[in-house]
Amino acid sequence: MLRKFLLLIGLAFTLTACATPEPPRFGPDGRPLPQIYRIDSSDTSEIQFRVLDGVNALRAASGAGQVKLSAELNAAAATHAQDMSLQNRPWHFGSDGSSPLDRVQRAGYRGGLLGENISETYESELETLAAWMTQPDTRGVILDPRATDLGIAWFQEPSGKIWWTLITGQASTAALQG
């Protein structure tokens, strides 16, 4: 009987240790280290639609019309997110010298490019969207009333760093009628 009791007590302590949250870790500056936001490849559509919903809510609040996801803009954004990681710098030009316009045309987008937002961060998609909204130039890309299409993609490095790319476009009149 005593043996069963000790076994149960040991099991209870083991389970309690498993449930104890890890205390925050601090860097050399005394500030908490960022929590790594891990993205699984199965999360792609969930993240894209979460960004789309966030963008459309912000656009509605500003009086702009809704945008829809574009497979071509998503592809152009994915290409650039991975390329920024390879270059190890957030900027709008590809390692081959390509511009955002070049990338959306290569991806087969038939409308007009309106803007591109980029980010190098450890933050989630909604934290990144919120950060873009704090700057006039990136907020303007998101809220541009001419926008009808949206592309969003990312590349996450093994370290957890995420390279985000958001692209807005305006569907061509032929695409709207067709």
mmCIF file of C-alpha atoms in Angstrom:
data_model
loop_
_atom_site.group_PDB
_atom_site.id
_atom_site.type_symbol
_atom_site.label_atom_id
_atom_site.label_comp_id
_atom_site.label_asym_id
_atom_site.label_seq_id
_atom_site.Cartn_x
_atom_site.Cartn_y
_atom_site.Cartn_z
ATOM 1 C CA MET A 1 0.000 0.000 0.000
ATOM 2 C CA LEU A 2 2.800 2.407 0.891
ATOM 3 C CA ARG A 3 4.501 1.567 -2.372
ATOM 4 C CA LYS A 4 1.360 2.490 -4.375
ATOM 5 C CA PHE A 5 1.023 5.718 -2.413
ATOM 6 C CA LEU A 6 4.639 6.715 -3.082
ATOM 7 C CA LEU A 7 4.206 5.822 -6.738
ATOM 8 C CA LEU A 8 1.119 8.070 -6.974
ATOM 9 C CA ILE A 9 2.928 10.907 -5.195
ATOM 10 C CA GLY A 10 5.881 10.550 -7.590
ATOM 11 C CA LEU A 11 3.522 10.552 -10.572
ATOM 12 C CA ALA A 12 1.751 13.665 -9.248
ATOM 13 C CA PHE A 13 5.068 15.513 -8.884
ATOM 14 C CA THR A 14 6.080 14.435 -12.388
ATOM 15 C CA LEU A 15 2.820 15.734 -13.857
ATOM 16 C CA THR A 16 3.112 18.971 -11.891
ATOM 17 C CA ALA A 17 6.607 19.517 -13.294
ATOM 18 C CA CYS A 18 5.258 19.001 -16.812
ATOM 19 C CA ALA A 19 2.559 21.620 -16.289
ATOM 20 C CA THR A 20 4.891 24.296 -14.940
ATOM 21 C CA PRO A 21 5.332 27.008 -17.583
ATOM 22 C CA GLU A 22 8.835 27.942 -18.558
ATOM 23 C CA PRO A 23 9.811 31.300 -17.045
ATOM 24 C CA PRO A 24 10.621 34.065 -19.521
ATOM 25 C CA ARG A 25 14.238 34.218 -20.683
ATOM 26 C CA PHE A 26 16.099 37.498 -20.767
ATOM 27 C CA GLY A 27 18.793 38.763 -23.103
ATOM 28 C CA PRO A 28 22.044 40.480 -22.102
ATOM 29 C CA ASP A 29 20.237 43.833 -22.087
ATOM 30 C CA GLY A 30 17.778 42.584 -19.443
ATOM 31 C CA ARG A 31 14.848 42.624 -21.852
ATOM 32 C CA PRO A 32 12.754 39.493 -22.445
ATOM 33 C CA LEU A 33 13.808 37.456 -25.460
ATOM 34 C CA PRO A 34 11.129 37.181 -28.147
ATOM 35 C CA GLN A 35 8.967 34.100 -28.222
ATOM 36 C CA ILE A 36 9.461 32.298 -31.507
ATOM 37 C CA TYR A 37 6.296 32.121 -33.586
ATOM 38 C CA ARG A 38 6.571 28.886 -35.550
ATOM 39 C CA ILE A 39 4.628 28.461 -38.761
ATOM 40 C CA ASP A 40 3.841 24.988 -40.049
ATOM 41 C CA SER A 41 3.382 24.462 -43.791
ATOM 42 C CA SER A 42 -0.172 23.276 -43.090
ATOM 43 C CA ASP A 43 -0.998 26.767 -41.718
ATOM 44 C CA THR A 44 -0.703 28.525 -45.098
ATOM 45 C CA SER A 45 -4.362 29.024 -45.978
ATOM 46 C CA GLU A 46 -5.319 29.809 -42.362
ATOM 47 C CA ILE A 47 -2.670 32.540 -42.159
ATOM 48 C CA GLN A 48 -3.516 33.962 -45.585
ATOM 49 C CA PHE A 49 -7.203 34.203 -44.714
ATOM 50 C CA ARG A 50 -6.425 35.683 -41.278
ATOM 51 C CA VAL A 51 -4.403 38.440 -43.004
ATOM 52 C CA LEU A 52 -7.117 38.897 -45.636
ATOM 53 C CA ASP A 53 -9.769 39.284 -42.922
ATOM 54 C CA GLY A 54 -7.563 41.744 -41.022
ATOM 55 C CA VAL A 55 -6.820 43.794 -44.127
ATOM 56 C CA ASN A 56 -10.486 43.871 -45.143
ATOM 57 C CA ALA A 57 -11.540 44.970 -41.642
ATOM 58 C CA LEU A 58 -9.001 47.808 -41.766
ATOM 59 C CA ARG A 59 -10.105 48.740 -45.281
ATOM 60 C CA ALA A 60 -13.789 48.751 -44.267
ATOM 61 C CA ALA A 61 -13.011 51.063 -41.351
ATOM 62 C CA SER A 62 -11.281 53.452 -43.757
ATOM 63 C CA GLY A 63 -14.080 53.309 -46.344
ATOM 64 C CA ALA A 64 -12.102 51.259 -48.893
ATOM 65 C CA GLY A 65 -13.571 48.246 -50.665
ATOM 66 C CA GLN A 66 -12.723 44.641 -49.951
ATOM 67 C CA VAL A 67 -9.775 42.850 -51.576
ATOM 68 C CA LYS A 68 -9.532 39.166 -52.462
ATOM 69 C CA LEU A 69 -6.592 36.797 -52.435
ATOM 70 C CA SER A 70 -4.789 36.384 -55.726
ATOM 71 C CA ALA A 71 -2.888 33.170 -56.403
ATOM 72 C CA GLU A 72 -0.501 35.073 -58.675
ATOM 73 C CA LEU A 73 0.218 37.762 -56.076
ATOM 74 C CA ASN A 74 0.655 35.063 -53.411
ATOM 75 C CA ALA A 75 3.225 33.369 -55.669
ATOM 76 C CA ALA A 76 5.097 36.629 -56.296
ATOM 77 C CA ALA A 77 5.099 37.355 -52.545
ATOM 78 C CA ALA A 78 6.398 33.855 -51.727
ATOM 79 C CA THR A 79 9.224 34.181 -54.238
ATOM 80 C CA HIS A 80 10.296 37.491 -52.765
ATOM 81 C CA ALA A 81 10.029 36.396 -49.125
ATOM 82 C CA GLN A 82 12.391 33.498 -49.764
ATOM 83 C CA ASP A 83 14.733 35.676 -51.819
ATOM 84 C CA MET A 84 14.974 38.273 -49.033
ATOM 85 C CA SER A 85 16.043 35.485 -46.686
ATOM 86 C CA LEU A 86 18.729 34.376 -49.126
ATOM 87 C CA GLN A 87 19.966 37.973 -49.403
ATOM 88 C CA ASN A 88 19.609 38.412 -45.638
ATOM 89 C CA ARG A 89 18.108 41.875 -46.030
ATOM 90 C CA PRO A 90 14.616 43.295 -46.279
ATOM 91 C CA TRP A 91 14.332 45.288 -49.467
ATOM 92 C CA HIS A 92 12.151 45.459 -52.534
ATOM 93 C CA PHE A 93 14.622 44.180 -55.120
ATOM 94 C CA GLY A 94 15.354 40.552 -55.872
ATOM 95 C CA SER A 95 18.799 39.007 -55.967
ATOM 96 C CA ASP A 96 18.433 38.950 -59.762
ATOM 97 C CA GLY A 97 17.686 42.692 -59.821
ATOM 98 C CA SER A 98 13.942 42.155 -60.185
ATOM 99 C CA SER A 99 11.486 44.774 -58.980
ATOM 100 C CA PRO A 100 8.049 44.081 -57.481
ATOM 101 C CA LEU A 101 6.574 44.806 -60.926
ATOM 102 C CA ASP A 102 8.862 42.215 -62.537
ATOM 103 C CA ARG A 103 7.847 39.587 -59.958
ATOM 104 C CA VAL A 104 4.086 40.064 -60.315
ATOM 105 C CA GLN A 105 4.367 39.957 -64.110
ATOM 106 C CA ARG A 106 6.470 36.753 -63.935
ATOM 107 C CA ALA A 107 3.827 35.219 -61.682
ATOM 108 C CA GLY A 108 1.206 35.903 -64.377
ATOM 109 C CA TYR A 109 -0.733 38.656 -62.626
ATOM 110 C CA ARG A 110 -2.777 40.487 -65.261
ATOM 111 C CA GLY A 111 -3.675 43.522 -63.184
ATOM 112 C CA GLY A 112 -1.598 46.454 -62.062
ATOM 113 C CA LEU A 113 0.789 46.388 -59.124
ATOM 114 C CA LEU A 114 -0.101 48.971 -56.478
ATOM 115 C CA GLY A 115 2.330 48.281 -53.661
ATOM 116 C CA GLU A 116 4.484 45.881 -51.701
ATOM 117 C CA ASN A 117 5.111 45.718 -47.951
ATOM 118 C CA ILE A 118 7.995 43.689 -46.544
ATOM 119 C CA SER A 119 9.161 42.778 -43.076
ATOM 120 C CA GLU A 120 11.965 40.898 -41.345
ATOM 121 C CA THR A 121 10.665 39.864 -37.937
ATOM 122 C CA TYR A 122 9.871 37.149 -35.413
ATOM 123 C CA GLU A 123 6.274 38.382 -35.150
ATOM 124 C CA SER A 124 3.035 36.743 -36.228
ATOM 125 C CA GLU A 125 1.090 37.810 -39.284
ATOM 126 C CA LEU A 126 -1.301 39.993 -37.278
ATOM 127 C CA GLU A 127 1.517 41.636 -35.314
ATOM 128 C CA THR A 128 3.245 42.351 -38.631
ATOM 129 C CA LEU A 129 0.046 43.761 -40.114
ATOM 130 C CA ALA A 130 -0.338 46.003 -37.046
ATOM 131 C CA ALA A 131 3.272 47.206 -37.442
ATOM 132 C CA TRP A 132 2.652 48.030 -41.113
ATOM 133 C CA MET A 133 -0.372 50.092 -40.079
ATOM 134 C CA THR A 134 1.812 52.351 -37.893
ATOM 135 C CA GLN A 135 3.785 53.716 -40.863
ATOM 136 C CA PRO A 136 2.155 56.007 -43.450
ATOM 137 C CA ASP A 137 3.800 54.383 -46.498
ATOM 138 C CA THR A 138 2.995 50.758 -45.586
ATOM 139 C CA ARG A 139 -0.462 51.719 -44.300
ATOM 140 C CA GLY A 140 -1.082 53.375 -47.681
ATOM 141 C CA VAL A 141 -0.357 50.103 -49.487
ATOM 142 C CA ILE A 142 -2.912 48.269 -47.324
ATOM 143 C CA LEU A 143 -5.616 50.949 -47.514
ATOM 144 C CA ASP A 144 -5.184 52.003 -51.165
ATOM 145 C CA PRO A 145 -8.800 52.352 -52.369
ATOM 146 C CA ARG A 146 -7.822 51.170 -55.859
ATOM 147 C CA ALA A 147 -6.733 47.739 -54.575
ATOM 148 C CA THR A 148 -8.847 44.735 -55.518
ATOM 149 C CA ASP A 149 -6.325 41.914 -55.036
ATOM 150 C CA LEU A 150 -3.944 40.867 -52.282
ATOM 151 C CA GLY A 151 -1.007 38.509 -52.043
ATOM 152 C CA ILE A 152 0.580 37.476 -48.758
ATOM 153 C CA ALA A 153 3.419 35.039 -48.152
ATOM 154 C CA TRP A 154 6.400 34.418 -45.897
ATOM 155 C CA PHE A 155 9.535 32.426 -45.498
ATOM 156 C CA GLN A 156 10.588 31.234 -42.049
ATOM 157 C CA GLU A 157 14.206 30.418 -41.310
ATOM 158 C CA PRO A 158 15.165 27.613 -38.894
ATOM 159 C CA SER A 159 16.050 30.329 -36.327
ATOM 160 C CA GLY A 160 12.398 31.442 -36.373
ATOM 161 C CA LYS A 161 12.986 34.684 -38.292
ATOM 162 C CA ILE A 162 10.123 35.366 -40.700
ATOM 163 C CA TRP A 163 10.374 37.308 -43.945
ATOM 164 C CA TRP A 164 6.894 38.644 -44.810
ATOM 165 C CA THR A 165 5.771 40.049 -48.164
ATOM 166 C CA LEU A 166 2.345 41.587 -48.829
ATOM 167 C CA ILE A 167 1.440 42.778 -52.333
ATOM 168 C CA THR A 168 -1.631 44.703 -53.472
ATOM 169 C CA GLY A 169 -2.868 44.982 -57.005
ATOM 170 C CA GLN A 170 -5.712 46.297 -59.068
ATOM 171 C CA ALA A 171 -7.426 43.817 -61.356
ATOM 172 C CA SER A 172 -7.431 44.814 -65.004
ATOM 173 C CA THR A 173 -10.774 45.834 -66.462
ATOM 174 C CA ALA A 174 -10.537 42.834 -68.806
ATOM 175 C CA ALA A 175 -10.133 40.524 -65.801
ATOM 176 C CA LEU A 176 -13.096 42.170 -64.060
ATOM 177 C CA GLN A 177 -15.320 41.740 -67.121
ATOM 178 C CA GLY A 178 -14.035 38.315 -68.110
#
